[in-house]
Tab-separated table of C-alpha atoms and ligand atoms in Angstrom:
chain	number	residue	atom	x	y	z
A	121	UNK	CA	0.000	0.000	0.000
A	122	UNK	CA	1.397	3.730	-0.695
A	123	UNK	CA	1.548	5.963	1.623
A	124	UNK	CA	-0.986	8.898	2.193
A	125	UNK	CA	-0.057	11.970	1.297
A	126	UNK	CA	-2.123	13.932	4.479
A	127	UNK	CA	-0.898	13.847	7.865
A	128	UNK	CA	-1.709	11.052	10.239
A	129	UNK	CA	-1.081	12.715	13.131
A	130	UNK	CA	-4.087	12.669	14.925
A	131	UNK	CA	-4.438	15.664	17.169
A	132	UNK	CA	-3.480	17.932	14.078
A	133	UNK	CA	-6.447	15.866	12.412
A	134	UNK	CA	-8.708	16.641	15.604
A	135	UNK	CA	-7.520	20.147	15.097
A	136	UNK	CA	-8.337	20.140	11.341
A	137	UNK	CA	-11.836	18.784	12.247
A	138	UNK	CA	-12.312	21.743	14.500
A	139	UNK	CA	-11.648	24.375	12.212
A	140	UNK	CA	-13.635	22.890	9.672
A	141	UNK	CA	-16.867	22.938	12.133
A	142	UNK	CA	-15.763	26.690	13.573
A	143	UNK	CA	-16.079	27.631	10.005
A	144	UNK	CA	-19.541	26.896	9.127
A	145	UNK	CA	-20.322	28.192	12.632
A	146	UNK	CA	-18.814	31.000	12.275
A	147	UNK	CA	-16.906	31.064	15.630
A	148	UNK	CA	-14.778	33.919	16.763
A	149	UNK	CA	-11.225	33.469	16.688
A	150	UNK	CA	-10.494	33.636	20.376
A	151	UNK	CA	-13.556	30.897	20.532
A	152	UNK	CA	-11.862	28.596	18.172
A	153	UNK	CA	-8.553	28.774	19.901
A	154	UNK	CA	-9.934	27.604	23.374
A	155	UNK	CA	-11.691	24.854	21.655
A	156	UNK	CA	-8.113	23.752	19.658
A	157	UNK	CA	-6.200	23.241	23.180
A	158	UNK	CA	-6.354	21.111	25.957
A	159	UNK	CA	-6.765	22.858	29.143
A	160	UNK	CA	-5.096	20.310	31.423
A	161	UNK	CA	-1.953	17.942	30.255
A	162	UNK	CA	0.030	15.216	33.206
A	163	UNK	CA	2.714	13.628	32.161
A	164	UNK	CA	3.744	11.019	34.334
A	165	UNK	CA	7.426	8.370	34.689
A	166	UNK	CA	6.939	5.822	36.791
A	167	UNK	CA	8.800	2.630	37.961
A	168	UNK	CA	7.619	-0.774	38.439
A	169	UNK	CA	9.248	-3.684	39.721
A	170	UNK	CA	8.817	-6.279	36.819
A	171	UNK	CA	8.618	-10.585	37.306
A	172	UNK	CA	12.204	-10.676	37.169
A	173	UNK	CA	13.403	-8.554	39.630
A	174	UNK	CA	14.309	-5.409	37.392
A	175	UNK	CA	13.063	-2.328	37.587
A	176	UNK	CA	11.004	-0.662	34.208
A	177	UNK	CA	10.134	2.960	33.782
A	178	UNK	CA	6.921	3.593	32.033
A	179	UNK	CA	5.585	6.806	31.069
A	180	UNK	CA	1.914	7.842	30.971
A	181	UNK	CA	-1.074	10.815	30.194
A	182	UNK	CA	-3.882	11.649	31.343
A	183	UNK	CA	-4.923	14.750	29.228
A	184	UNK	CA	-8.222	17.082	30.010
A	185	UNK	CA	-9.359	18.804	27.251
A	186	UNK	CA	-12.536	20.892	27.822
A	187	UNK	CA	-14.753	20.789	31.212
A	188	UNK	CA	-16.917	23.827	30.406
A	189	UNK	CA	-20.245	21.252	30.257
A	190	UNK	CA	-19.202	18.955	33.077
A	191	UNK	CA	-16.543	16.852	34.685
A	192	UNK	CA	-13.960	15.292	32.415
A	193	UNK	CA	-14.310	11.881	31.313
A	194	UNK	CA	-12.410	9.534	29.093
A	195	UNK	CA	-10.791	5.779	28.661
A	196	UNK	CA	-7.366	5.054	29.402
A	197	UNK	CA	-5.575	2.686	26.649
A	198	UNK	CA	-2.291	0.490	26.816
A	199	UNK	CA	-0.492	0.660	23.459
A	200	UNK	CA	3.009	1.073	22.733
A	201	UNK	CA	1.678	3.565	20.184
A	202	UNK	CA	0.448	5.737	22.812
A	203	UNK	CA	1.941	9.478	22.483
A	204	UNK	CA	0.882	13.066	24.225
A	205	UNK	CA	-0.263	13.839	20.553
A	206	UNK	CA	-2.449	10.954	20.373
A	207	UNK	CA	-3.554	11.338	24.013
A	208	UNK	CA	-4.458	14.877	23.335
A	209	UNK	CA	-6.726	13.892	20.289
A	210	UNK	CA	-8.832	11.014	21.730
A	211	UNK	CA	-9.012	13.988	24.905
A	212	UNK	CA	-10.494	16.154	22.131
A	213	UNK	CA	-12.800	13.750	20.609
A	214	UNK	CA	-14.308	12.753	24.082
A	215	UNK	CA	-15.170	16.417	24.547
A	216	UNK	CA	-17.571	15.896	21.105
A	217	UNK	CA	-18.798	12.924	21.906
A	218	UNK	CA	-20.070	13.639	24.843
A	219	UNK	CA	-21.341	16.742	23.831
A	220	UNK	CA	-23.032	15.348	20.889
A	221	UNK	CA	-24.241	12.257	23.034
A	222	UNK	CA	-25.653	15.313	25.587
A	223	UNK	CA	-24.568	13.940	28.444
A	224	UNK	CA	-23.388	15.999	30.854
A	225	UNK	CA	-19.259	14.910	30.428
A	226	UNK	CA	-16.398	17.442	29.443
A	227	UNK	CA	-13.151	15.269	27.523
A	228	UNK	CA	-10.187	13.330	28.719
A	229	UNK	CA	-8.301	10.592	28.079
A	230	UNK	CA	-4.798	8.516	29.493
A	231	UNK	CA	-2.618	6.634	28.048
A	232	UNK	CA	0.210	4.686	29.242
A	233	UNK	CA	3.105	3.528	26.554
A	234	UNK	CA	3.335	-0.364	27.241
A	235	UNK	CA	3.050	-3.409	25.277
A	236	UNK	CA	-0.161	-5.142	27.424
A	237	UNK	CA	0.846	-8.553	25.506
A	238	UNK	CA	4.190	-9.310	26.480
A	239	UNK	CA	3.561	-8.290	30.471
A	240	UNK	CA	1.763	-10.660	32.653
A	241	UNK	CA	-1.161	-10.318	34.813
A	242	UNK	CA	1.061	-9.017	37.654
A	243	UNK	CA	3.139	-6.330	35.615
A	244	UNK	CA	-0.376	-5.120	34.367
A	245	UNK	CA	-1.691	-4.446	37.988
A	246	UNK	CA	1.216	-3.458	39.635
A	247	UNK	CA	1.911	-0.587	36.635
A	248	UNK	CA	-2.074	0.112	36.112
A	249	UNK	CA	-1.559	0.315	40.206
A	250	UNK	CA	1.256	2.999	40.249
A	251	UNK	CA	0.104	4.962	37.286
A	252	UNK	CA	-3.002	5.058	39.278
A	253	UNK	CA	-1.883	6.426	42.444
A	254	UNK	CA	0.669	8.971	39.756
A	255	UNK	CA	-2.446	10.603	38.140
A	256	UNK	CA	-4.747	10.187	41.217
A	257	UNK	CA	-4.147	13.844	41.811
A	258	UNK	CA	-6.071	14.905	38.958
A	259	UNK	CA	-9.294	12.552	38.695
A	260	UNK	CA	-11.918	11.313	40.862
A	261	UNK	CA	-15.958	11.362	40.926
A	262	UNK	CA	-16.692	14.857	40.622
A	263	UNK	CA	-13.506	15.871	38.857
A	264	UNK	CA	-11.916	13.123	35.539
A	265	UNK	CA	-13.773	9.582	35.288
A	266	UNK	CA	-11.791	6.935	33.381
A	267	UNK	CA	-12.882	4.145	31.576
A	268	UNK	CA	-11.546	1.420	29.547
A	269	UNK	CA	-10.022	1.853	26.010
A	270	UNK	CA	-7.188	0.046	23.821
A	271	UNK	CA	-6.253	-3.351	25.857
A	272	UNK	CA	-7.675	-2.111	29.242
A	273	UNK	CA	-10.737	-3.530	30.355
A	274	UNK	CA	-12.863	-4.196	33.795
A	275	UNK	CA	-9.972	-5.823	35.757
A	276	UNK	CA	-7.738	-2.832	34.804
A	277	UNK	CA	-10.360	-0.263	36.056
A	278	UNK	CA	-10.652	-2.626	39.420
A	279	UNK	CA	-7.412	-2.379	40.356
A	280	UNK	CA	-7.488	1.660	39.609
A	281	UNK	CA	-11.137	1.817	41.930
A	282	UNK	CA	-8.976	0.029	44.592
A	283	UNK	CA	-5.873	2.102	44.407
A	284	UNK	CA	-7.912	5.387	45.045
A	285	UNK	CA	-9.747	3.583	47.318
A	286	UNK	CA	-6.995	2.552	49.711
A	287	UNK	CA	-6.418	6.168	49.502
A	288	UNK	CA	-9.556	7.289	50.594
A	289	UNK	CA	-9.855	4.652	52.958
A	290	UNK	CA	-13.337	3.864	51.760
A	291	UNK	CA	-14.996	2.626	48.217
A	292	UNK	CA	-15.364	4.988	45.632
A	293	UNK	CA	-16.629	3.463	43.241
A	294	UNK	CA	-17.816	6.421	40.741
A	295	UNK	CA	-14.100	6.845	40.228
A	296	UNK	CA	-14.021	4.955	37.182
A	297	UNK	CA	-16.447	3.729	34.794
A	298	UNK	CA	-16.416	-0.156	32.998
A	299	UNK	CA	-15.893	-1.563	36.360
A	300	UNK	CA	-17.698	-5.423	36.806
A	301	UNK	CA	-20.741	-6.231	38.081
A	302	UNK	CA	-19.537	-6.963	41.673
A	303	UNK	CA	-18.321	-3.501	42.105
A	304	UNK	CA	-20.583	-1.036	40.857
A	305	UNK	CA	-20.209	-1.528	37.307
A	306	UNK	CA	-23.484	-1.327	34.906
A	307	UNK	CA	-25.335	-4.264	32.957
A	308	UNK	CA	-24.850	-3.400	29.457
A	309	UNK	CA	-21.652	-1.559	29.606
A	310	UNK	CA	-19.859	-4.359	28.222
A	311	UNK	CA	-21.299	-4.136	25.188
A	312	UNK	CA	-23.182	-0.576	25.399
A	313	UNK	CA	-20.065	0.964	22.462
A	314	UNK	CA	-21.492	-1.844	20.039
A	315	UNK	CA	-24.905	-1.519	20.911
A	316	UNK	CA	-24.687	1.903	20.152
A	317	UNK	CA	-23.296	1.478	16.856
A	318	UNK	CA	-25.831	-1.116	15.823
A	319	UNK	CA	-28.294	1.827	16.365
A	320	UNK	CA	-26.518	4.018	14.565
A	321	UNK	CA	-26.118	2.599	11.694
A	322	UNK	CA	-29.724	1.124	11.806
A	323	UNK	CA	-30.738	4.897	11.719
A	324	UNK	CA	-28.235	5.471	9.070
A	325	UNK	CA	-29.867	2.423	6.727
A	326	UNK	CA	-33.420	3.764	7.180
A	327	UNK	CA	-32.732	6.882	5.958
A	328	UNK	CA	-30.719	5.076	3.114
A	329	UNK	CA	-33.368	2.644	2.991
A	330	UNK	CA	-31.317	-0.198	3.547
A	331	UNK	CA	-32.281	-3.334	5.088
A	332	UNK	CA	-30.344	-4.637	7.602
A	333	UNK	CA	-31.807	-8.161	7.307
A	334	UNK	CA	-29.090	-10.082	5.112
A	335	UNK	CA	-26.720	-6.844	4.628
A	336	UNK	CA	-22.931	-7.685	4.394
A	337	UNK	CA	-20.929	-6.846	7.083
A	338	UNK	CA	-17.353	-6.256	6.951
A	339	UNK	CA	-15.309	-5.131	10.918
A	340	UNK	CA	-11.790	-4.539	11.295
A	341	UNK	CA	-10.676	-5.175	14.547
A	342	UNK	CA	-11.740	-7.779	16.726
A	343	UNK	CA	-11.555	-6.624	20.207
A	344	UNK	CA	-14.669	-5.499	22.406
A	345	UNK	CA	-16.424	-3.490	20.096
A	346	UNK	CA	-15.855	-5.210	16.936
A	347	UNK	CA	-16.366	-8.550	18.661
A	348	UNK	CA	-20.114	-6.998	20.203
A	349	UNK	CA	-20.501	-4.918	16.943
A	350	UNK	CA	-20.266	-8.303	15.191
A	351	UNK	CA	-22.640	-10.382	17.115
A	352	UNK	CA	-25.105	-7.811	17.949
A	353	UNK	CA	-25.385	-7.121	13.819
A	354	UNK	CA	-25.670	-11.025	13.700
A	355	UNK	CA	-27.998	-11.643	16.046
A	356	UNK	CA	-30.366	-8.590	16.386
A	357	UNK	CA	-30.531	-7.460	12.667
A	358	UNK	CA	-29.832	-10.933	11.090
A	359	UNK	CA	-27.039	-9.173	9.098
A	360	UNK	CA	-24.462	-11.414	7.439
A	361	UNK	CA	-20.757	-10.797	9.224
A	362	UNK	CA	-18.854	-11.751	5.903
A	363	UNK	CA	-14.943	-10.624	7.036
A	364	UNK	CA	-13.515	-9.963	10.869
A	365	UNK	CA	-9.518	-9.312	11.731
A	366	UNK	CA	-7.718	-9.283	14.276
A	367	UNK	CA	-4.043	-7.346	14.991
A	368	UNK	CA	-2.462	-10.433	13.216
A	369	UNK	CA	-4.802	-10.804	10.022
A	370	UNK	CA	-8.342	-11.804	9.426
A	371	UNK	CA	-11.050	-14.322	7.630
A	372	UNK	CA	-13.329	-14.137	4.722
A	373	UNK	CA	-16.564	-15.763	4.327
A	374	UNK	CA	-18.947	-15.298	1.443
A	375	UNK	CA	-21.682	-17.097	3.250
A	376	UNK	CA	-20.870	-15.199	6.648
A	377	UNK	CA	-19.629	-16.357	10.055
A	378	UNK	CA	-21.500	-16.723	13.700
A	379	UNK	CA	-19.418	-14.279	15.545
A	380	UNK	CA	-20.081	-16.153	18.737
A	381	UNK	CA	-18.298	-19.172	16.744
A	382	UNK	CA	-15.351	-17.020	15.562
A	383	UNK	CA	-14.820	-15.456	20.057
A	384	UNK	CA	-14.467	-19.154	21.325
A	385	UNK	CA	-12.460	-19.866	18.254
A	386	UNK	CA	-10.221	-17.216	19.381
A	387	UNK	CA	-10.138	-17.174	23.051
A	388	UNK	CA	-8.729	-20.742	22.307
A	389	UNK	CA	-5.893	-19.571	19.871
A	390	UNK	CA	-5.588	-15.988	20.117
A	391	UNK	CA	-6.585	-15.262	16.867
A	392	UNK	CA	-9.426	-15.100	14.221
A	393	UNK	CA	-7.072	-16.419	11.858
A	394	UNK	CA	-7.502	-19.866	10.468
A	395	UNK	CA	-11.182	-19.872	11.524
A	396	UNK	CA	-12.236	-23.071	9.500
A	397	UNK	CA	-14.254	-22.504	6.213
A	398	UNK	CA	-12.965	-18.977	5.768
A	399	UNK	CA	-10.309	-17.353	3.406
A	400	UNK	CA	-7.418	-14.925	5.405
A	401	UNK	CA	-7.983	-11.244	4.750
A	402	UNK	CA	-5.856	-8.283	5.421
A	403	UNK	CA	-6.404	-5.796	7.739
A	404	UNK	CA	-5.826	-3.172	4.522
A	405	UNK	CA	-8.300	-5.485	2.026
A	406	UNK	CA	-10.888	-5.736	4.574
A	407	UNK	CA	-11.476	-2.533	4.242
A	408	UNK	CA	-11.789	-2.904	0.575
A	409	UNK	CA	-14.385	-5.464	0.464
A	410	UNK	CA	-17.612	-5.034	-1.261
A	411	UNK	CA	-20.076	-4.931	1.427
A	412	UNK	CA	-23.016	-2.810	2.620
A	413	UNK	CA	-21.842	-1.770	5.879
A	414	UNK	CA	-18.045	-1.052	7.011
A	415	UNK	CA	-16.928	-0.990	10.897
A	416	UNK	CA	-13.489	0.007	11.290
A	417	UNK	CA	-13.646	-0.697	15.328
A	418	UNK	CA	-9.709	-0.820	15.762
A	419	UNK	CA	-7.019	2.291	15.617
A	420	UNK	CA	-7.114	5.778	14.241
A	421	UNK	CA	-5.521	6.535	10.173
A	422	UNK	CA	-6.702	4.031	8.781
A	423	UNK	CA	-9.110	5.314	6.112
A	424	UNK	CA	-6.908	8.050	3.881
A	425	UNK	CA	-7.211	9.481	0.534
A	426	UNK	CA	-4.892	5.997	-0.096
A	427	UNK	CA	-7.841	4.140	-0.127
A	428	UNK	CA	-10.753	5.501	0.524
A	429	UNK	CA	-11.786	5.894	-3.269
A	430	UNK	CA	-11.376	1.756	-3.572
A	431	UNK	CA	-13.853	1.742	0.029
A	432	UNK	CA	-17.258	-0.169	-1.249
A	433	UNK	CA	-19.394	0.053	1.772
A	434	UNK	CA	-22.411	1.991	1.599
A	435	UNK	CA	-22.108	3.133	5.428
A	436	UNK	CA	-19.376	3.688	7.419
A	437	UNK	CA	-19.664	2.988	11.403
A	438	UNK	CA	-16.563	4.410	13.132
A	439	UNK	CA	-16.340	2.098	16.037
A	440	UNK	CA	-12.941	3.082	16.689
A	441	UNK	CA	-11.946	6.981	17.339
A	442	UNK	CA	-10.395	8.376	14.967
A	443	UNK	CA	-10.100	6.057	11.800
A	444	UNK	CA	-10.904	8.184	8.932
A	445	UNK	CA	-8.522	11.491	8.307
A	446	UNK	CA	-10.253	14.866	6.781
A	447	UNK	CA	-8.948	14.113	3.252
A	448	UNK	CA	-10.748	10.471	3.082
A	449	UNK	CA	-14.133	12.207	4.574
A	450	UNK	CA	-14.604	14.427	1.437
A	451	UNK	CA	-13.827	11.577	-1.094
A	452	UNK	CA	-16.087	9.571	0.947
A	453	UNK	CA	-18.538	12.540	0.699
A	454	UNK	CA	-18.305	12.897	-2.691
A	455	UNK	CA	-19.068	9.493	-3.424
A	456	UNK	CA	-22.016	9.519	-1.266
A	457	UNK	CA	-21.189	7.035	1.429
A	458	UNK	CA	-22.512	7.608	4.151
A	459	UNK	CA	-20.065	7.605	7.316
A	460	UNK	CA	-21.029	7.368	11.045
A	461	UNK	CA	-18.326	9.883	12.521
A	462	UNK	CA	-16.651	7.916	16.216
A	463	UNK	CA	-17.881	10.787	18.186
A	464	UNK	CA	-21.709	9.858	17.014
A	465	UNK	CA	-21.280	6.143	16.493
A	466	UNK	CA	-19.060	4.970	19.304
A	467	UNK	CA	-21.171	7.430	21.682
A	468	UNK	CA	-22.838	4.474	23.257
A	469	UNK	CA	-19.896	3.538	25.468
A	470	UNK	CA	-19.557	6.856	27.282
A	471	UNK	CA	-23.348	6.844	27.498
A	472	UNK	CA	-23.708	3.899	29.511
A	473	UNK	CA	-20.213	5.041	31.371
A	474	UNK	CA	-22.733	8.019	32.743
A	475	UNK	CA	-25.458	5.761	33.595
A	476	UNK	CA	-22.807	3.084	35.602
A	477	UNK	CA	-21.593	6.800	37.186
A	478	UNK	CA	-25.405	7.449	38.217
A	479	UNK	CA	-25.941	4.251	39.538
A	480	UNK	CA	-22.677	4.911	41.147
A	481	UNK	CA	-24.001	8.264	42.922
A	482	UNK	CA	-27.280	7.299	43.563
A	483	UNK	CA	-26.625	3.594	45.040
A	484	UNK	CA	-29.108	2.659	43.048
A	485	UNK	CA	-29.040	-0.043	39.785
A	486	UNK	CA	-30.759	-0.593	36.979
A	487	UNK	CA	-31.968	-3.543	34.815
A	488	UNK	CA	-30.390	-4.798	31.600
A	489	UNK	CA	-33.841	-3.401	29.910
A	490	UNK	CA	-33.269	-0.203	31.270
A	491	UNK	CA	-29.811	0.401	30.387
A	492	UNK	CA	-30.569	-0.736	26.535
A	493	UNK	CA	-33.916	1.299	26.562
A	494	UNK	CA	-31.836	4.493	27.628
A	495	UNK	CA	-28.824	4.014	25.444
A	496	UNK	CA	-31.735	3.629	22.235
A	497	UNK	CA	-33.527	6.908	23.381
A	498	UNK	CA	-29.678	8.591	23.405
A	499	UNK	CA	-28.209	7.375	20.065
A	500	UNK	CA	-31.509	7.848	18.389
A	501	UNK	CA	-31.880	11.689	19.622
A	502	UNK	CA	-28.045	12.685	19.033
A	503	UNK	CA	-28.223	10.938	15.680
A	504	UNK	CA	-31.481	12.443	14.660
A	505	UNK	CA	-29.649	16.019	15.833
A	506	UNK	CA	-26.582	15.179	13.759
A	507	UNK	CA	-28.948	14.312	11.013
A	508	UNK	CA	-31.169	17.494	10.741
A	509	UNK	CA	-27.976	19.799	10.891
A	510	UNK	CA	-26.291	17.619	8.308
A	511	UNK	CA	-29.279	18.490	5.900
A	512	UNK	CA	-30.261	21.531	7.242
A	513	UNK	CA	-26.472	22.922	6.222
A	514	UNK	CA	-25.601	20.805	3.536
A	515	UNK	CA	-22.168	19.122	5.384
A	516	UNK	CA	-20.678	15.481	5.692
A	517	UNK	CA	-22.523	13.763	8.593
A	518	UNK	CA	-18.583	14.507	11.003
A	519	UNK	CA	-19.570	17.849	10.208
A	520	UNK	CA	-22.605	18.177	11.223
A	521	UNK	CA	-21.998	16.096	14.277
A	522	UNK	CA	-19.136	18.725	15.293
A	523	UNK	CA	-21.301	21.547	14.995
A	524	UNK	CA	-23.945	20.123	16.912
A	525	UNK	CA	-21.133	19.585	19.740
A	526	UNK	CA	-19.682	22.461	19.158
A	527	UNK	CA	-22.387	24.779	19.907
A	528	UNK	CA	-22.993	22.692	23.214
A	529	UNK	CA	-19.957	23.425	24.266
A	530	UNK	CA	-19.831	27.266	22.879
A	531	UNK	CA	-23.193	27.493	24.438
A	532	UNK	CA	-21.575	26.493	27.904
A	533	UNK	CA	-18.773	29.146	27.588
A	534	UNK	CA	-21.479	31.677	26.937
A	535	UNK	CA	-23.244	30.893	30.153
A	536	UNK	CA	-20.003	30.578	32.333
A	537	UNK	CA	-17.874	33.532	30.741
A	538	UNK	CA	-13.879	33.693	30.633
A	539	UNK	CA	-12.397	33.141	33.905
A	540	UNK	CA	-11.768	36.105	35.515
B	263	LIG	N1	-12.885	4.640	25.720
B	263	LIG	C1	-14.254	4.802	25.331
B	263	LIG	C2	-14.377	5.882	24.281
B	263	LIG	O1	-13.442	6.190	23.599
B	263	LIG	C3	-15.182	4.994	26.523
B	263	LIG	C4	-14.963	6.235	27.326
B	263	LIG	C5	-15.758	6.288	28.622
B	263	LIG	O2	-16.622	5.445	28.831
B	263	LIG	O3	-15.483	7.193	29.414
B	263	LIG	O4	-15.440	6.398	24.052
């Protein structure tokens, strides 16, 4: 594959995206430059004692972008990709998603630079431990809620609930969202990013006037929302999942795959690859594949002008943050695909984050029913927003999602004023 000729850095791309939005809005300069910066950036270096006896530095963010709506909120992801730039982008994109979800969240987001696959289940806690206790001056219940992202998950937020609780003294659990059951977390949080998706782009095929019922189905990446995306497309909409991957390839099937068949396949040998009565794919050609509906559910850049004029899906639902730069939106635009922007589509996940921080408050829980019912009424009325402002102004559906966040959070500054 050649390489792209836009950048791929993604908090220039969030920036991009801003500007884009402040222009149709018409935002005042000194507006636009608040909204293009982080307010709050922690950089932390901490040791942990590894299995063998040495001693490993690791470094680590936490980033808080924007808190004029409401406390900060955002995952924290593992990757030995992780940079400040890359922090400070998925920091900026939680501030529009949960402004365009409406829930009452500014942005945030951590990151620590590790590879989660080559340390075991000790290394993970002691380091998710001490980076913990490093950033535990910034977050907490009424102040920065984290959640999983990249190769964290419940266990990970566990041990960071117990680390600020030994603190404390006490259990807190609205410290952290995506906690399990036992703890405080929420039924439905598991899977609430997918969910969410699946209504997305069920809103997205009605007003295409697609059915869902047989559609192809195409998901890169493999992890928890893929893997729910996949199975909740299966099973609730009886769409066909016809190619999955994974970080170390992925499998074709013309006459589709049981995604429930394809997890135990993996959690047995740690890969989708090889899944029997399937053809391997690429994680570049399954985004190529001519199918209905696209879900790129892994990392950001990977839909460029490169390759989005060979993309065949008819809707695009950005599971993942940031996989599509500016430069691949207006090609996609032009050739009227339809794409379900990650601050719109992956919404769900945050939104059930604030109802497991409600619960949380209130020490009160609610069904599995109530949760779903909830997370509906939310994707539905932030995508039927985005939708009206993407027709009523004539932009690409990120567009029009932006401006509807942006003038949330605009609207917030107007009421609060500049400090002093
Ligand atoms: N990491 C998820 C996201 O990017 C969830 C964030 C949260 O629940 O706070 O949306």
């Amino acid at each position: 594959m050649s390489k792209p000729k836009e950048t791929l850095n993604p908090f220039e791309i969030a920036r991009t995206q801003i500007d884009r939005a402040g222009k149709k809005l018409n935002l005042d300069a000194g507006m636009l430059e608040i909204l293009k910066n982080p307010r709050r950036e922690l950089t932390v270096h901490f040791p942990v004692k590894m299995d063998d006896g040495t001693v490993k530095v690791f470094t680590g963010y936490r980033v808080q972008y924007n808190d004029a709506v409401g406390p900060f909120k955002g995952g924290i992801r593992y990757h030995w990709n992780v940079s400040l730039d890359e922090v400070r982008a998925l920091s900026c994109w939680m501030t529009w998603k949960c402004a365009v979800m409406g829930i009452p969240y500014g942005g945030a987001k951590g990151g620590v630079i590790c590879n989660p696959k080559e340390m075991s289940k000790d290394e993970l806690e002691h380091m998710t431990r001490r980076y913990a206790s490093e950033i535990s001056i910034i977050i907490g219940p009424e102040k920065d809620i984290p959640a999983p992202d990249v190769y964290t998950d419940g266990q990970t937020m566990a041990w960071i609930m117990d680390t600020i609780s030994m603190a404390k003294g006490f259990a807190v659990p609205g410290v952290v969202t995506g906690k399990p059951l036992a703890i405080g977390g929420s039924l439905g949080r598991d899977e609430a990013t997918s969910r969410g998706l699946m209504y997305a782009v069920r809103e997205a095929a009605k007003k295409m006037k697609l059915t869902l019922k047989g559609a192809t189905v195409a998901v890169q990446g493999f992890g928890n929302v893929g893997m729910h995306f996949a199975r909740l497309m299966h099973d609730e909409q009886g769409s066909k999942i016809v190619a999955v991957t994974d970080s170390k390839g992925g499998i074709f099937s013309e006459k589709g795959v049981d995604p429930k068949e394809v997890l135990a396949f993996k959690e047995k040998t740690g890969s989708v690859v090889g899944f029997p009565g399937t053809k391997p794919v690429s994680n570049e050609e399954v985004l190529e594949l001519e199918v209905d509906i696209l879900a790129p559910c892994a990392l950001e850049g990977v839909l460029t002008s490169e390759n989005a004029p060979r993309v065949k899906a008819k809707i695009i639902g950005e599971g993942a943050n940031g996989p599509t730069t500016p430069e691949a939106d207006d090609i996609f635009h032009k050739r009227g695909i339809v794409l379900m922007p990650d601050i719109l589509a992956n919404g769900g996940g945050v939104t059930v984050s604030y109802f497991e921080w409600v619960q949380n408050l209130s020490e009160f829980f609610w069904t599995k029913s109530e949760v779903d019912q909830k997370l509906e009424g939310v994707m539905v009325g932030a995508f039927n927003r985005v939708w009206d402002m993407r027709e009523a102004k004539k932009v690409d559906t990120r567009q029009a999602a932006y401006m509807v966040a942006i003038n949330r959070v605009v609207e917030a500054y107007k009421w609060r004023g500049i400090f002093p």
